[in-house]
Coordinates of N, CA and C in Angstrom, one line a residue:
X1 N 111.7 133.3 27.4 CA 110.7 133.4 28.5 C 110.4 134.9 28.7
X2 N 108.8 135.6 28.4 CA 108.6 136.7 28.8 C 108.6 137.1 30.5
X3 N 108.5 138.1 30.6 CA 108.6 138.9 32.3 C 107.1 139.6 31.6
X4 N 105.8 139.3 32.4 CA 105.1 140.2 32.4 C 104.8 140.5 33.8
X5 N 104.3 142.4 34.1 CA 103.8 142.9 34.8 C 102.0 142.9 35.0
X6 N 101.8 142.3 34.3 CA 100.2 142.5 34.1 C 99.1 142.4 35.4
X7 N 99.5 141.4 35.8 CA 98.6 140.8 37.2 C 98.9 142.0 38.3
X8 N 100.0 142.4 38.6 CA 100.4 143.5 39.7 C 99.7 144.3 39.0
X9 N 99.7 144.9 38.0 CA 98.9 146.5 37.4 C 97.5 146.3 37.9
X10 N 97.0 145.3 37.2 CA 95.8 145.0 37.7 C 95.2 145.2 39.2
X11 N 95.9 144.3 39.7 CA 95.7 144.2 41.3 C 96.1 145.8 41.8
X12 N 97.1 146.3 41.2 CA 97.3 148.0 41.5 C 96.0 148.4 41.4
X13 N 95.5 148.9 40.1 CA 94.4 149.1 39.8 C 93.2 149.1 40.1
X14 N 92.6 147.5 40.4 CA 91.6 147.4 41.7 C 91.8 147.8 42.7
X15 N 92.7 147.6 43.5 CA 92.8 148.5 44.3 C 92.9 149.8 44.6
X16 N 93.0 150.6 43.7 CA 93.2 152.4 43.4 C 91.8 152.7 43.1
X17 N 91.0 151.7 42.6 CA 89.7 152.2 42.5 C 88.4 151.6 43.3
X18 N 89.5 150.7 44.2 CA 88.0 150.0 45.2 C 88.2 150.9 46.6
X19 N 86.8 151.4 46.5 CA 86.2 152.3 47.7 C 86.8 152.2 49.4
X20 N 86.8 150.6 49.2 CA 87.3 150.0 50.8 C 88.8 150.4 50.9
X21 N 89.7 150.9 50.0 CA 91.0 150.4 50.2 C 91.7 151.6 51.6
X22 N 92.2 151.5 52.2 CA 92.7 152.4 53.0 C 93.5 153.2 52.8
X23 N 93.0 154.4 53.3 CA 93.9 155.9 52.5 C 95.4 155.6 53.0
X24 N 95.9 155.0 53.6 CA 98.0 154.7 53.6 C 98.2 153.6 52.8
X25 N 97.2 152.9 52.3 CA 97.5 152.3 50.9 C 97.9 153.3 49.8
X26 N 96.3 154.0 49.7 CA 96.4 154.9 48.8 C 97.8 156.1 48.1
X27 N 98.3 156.4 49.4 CA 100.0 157.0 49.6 C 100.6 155.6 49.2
X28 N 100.9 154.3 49.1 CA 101.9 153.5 48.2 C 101.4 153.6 46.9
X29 N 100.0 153.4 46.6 CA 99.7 153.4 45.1 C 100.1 154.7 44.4
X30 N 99.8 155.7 44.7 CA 100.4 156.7 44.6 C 101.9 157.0 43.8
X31 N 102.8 156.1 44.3 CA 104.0 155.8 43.9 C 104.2 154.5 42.9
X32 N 103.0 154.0 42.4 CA 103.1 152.4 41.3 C 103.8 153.0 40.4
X33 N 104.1 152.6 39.8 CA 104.8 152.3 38.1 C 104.2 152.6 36.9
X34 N 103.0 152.1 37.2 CA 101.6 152.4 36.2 C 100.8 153.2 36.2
X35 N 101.2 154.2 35.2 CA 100.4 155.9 35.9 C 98.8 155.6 35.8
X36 N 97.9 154.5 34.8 CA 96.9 154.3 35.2 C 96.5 154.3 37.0
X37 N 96.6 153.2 37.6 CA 97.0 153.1 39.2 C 96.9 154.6 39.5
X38 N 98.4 155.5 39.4 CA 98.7 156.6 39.6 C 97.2 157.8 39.1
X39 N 96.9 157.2 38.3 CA 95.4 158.3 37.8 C 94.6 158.2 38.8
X40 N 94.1 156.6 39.5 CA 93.2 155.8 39.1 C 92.8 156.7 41.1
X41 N 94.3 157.0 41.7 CA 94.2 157.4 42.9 C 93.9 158.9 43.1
X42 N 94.8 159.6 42.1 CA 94.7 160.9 41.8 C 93.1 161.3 41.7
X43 N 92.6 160.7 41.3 CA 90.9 161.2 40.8 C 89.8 160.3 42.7
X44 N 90.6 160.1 43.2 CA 89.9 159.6 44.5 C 89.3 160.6 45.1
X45 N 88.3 160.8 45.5 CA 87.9 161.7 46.6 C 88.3 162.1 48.1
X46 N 88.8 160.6 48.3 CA 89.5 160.4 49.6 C 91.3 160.6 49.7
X47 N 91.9 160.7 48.8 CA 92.9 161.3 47.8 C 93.5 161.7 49.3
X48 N 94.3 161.1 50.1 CA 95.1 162.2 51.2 C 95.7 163.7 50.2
X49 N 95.7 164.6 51.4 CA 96.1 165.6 50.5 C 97.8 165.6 50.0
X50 N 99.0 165.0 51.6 CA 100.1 165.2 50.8 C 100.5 164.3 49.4
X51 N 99.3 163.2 49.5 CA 99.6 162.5 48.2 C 99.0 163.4 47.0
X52 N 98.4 164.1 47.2 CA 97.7 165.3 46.0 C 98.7 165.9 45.3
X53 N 99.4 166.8 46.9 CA 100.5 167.8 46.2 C 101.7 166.8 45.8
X54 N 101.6 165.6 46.4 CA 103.1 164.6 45.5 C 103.1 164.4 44.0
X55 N 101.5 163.8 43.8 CA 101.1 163.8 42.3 C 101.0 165.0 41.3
X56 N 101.0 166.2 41.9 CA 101.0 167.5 41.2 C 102.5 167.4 40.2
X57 N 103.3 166.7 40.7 CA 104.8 166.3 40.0 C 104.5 165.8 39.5
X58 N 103.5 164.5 38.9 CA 104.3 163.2 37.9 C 104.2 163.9 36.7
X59 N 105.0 163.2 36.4 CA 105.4 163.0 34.7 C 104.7 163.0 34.1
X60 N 103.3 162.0 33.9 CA 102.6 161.3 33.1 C 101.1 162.4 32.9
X61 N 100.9 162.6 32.0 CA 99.4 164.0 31.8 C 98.3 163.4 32.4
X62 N 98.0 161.9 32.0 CA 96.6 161.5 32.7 C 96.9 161.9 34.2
X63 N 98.0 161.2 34.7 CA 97.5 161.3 36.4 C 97.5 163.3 36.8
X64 N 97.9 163.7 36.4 CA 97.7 165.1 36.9 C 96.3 165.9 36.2
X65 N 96.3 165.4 35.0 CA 94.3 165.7 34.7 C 93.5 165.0 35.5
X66 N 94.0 164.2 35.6 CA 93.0 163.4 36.7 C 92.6 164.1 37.8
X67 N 94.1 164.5 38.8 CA 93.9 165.4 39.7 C 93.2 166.3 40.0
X68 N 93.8 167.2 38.4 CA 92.5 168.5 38.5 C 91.5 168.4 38.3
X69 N 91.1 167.6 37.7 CA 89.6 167.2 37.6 C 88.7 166.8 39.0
X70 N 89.6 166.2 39.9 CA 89.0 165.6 41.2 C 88.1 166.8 41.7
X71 N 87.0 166.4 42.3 CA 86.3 167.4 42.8 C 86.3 167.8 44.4
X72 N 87.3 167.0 45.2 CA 87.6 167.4 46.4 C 89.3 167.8 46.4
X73 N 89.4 168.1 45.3 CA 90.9 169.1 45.4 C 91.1 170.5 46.0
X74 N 91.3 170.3 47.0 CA 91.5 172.0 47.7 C 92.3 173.0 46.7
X75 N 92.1 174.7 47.0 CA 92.4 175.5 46.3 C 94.2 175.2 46.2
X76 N 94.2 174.9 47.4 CA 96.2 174.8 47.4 C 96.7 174.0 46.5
X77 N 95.5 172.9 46.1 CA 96.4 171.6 45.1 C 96.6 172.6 43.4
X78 N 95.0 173.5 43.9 CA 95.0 173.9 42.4 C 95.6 174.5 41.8
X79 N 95.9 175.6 42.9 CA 97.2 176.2 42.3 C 98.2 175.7 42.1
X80 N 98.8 175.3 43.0 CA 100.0 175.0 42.3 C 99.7 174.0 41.0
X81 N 99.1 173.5 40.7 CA 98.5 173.1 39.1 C 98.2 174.2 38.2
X82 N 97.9 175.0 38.6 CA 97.6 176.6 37.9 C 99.1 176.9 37.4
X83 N 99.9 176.3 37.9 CA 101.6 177.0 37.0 C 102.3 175.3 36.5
X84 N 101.4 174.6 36.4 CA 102.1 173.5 35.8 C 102.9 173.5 34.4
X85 N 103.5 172.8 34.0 CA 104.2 172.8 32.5 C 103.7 172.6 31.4
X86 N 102.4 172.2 31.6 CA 101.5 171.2 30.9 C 100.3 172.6 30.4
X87 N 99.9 173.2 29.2 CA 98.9 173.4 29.2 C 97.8 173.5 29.3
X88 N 97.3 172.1 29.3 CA 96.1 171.5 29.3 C 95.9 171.4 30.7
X89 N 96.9 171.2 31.9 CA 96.9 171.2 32.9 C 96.3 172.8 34.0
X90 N 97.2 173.8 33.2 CA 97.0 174.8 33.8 C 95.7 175.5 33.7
X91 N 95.4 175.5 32.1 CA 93.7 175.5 31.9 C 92.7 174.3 32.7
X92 N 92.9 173.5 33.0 CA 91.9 172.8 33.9 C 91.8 173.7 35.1
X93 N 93.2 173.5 36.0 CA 93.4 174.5 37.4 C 92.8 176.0 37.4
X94 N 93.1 176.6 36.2 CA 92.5 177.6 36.5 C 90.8 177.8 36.0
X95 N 90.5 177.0 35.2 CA 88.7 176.9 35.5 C 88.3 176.8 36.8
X96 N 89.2 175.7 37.0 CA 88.4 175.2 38.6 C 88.4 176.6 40.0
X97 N 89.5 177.0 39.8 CA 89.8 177.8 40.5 C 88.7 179.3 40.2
X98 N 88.7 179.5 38.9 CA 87.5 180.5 38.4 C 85.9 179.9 39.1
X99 N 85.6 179.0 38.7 CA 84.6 178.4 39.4 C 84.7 178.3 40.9
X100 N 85.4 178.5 41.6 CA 85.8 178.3 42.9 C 85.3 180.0 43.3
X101 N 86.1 181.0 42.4 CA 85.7 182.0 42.9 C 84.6 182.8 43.2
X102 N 84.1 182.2 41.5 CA 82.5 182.9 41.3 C 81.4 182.2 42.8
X103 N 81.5 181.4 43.6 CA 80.8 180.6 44.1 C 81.0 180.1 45.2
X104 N 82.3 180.9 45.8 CA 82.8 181.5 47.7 C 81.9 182.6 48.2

């Protein structure tokens, strides 16, 4: 007999990306299992901030591209994305951050 997770991902999922869900949901999804979910919040607009700087840690490359890519990420999330481990990561932060400057 298999164990699948499928239906919770999902239901994670829809929920990470439906508009209505309430931002203290959003802080549990934040912590799913399935860094899709974990992306799916990261790229929210409504994104509480300490869940921003929580996700600036995960592990997984999507959810922290995701991040920087969000377009209501304050300068504070970006930086500290600006010294990430990740290349690809730090080059995102610091565009954004360049772009931020030209256009204060």
């Amino acid at each position: 007999m298999a164990i699948t997770f499928t239906r919770h991902t999902d239901d994670g999922l829809a929920q990470a990306t439906d508009p209505g869900t309430p931002r203290m949901e959003l802080v549990h999804l934040a912590c799913h299992r399935n860094h899709e979910v974990r992306g799916a919040v990261a790229a929210r607009r409504d994104c509480p901030l300490a869940t921003m700087l929580a996700l600036v840690h995960d592990s997984h490359l999507q959810v922290v591209e995701s991040l920087a890519l969000n377009p209501s990420v304050p300068r504070v999330v970006l930086e500290a994305l600006a010294s990430h481990r990740r290349e690809s990561v730090r080059t995102l932060a610091a565009r954004r951050l360049r772009y931020m400057a030209e256009f204060a």
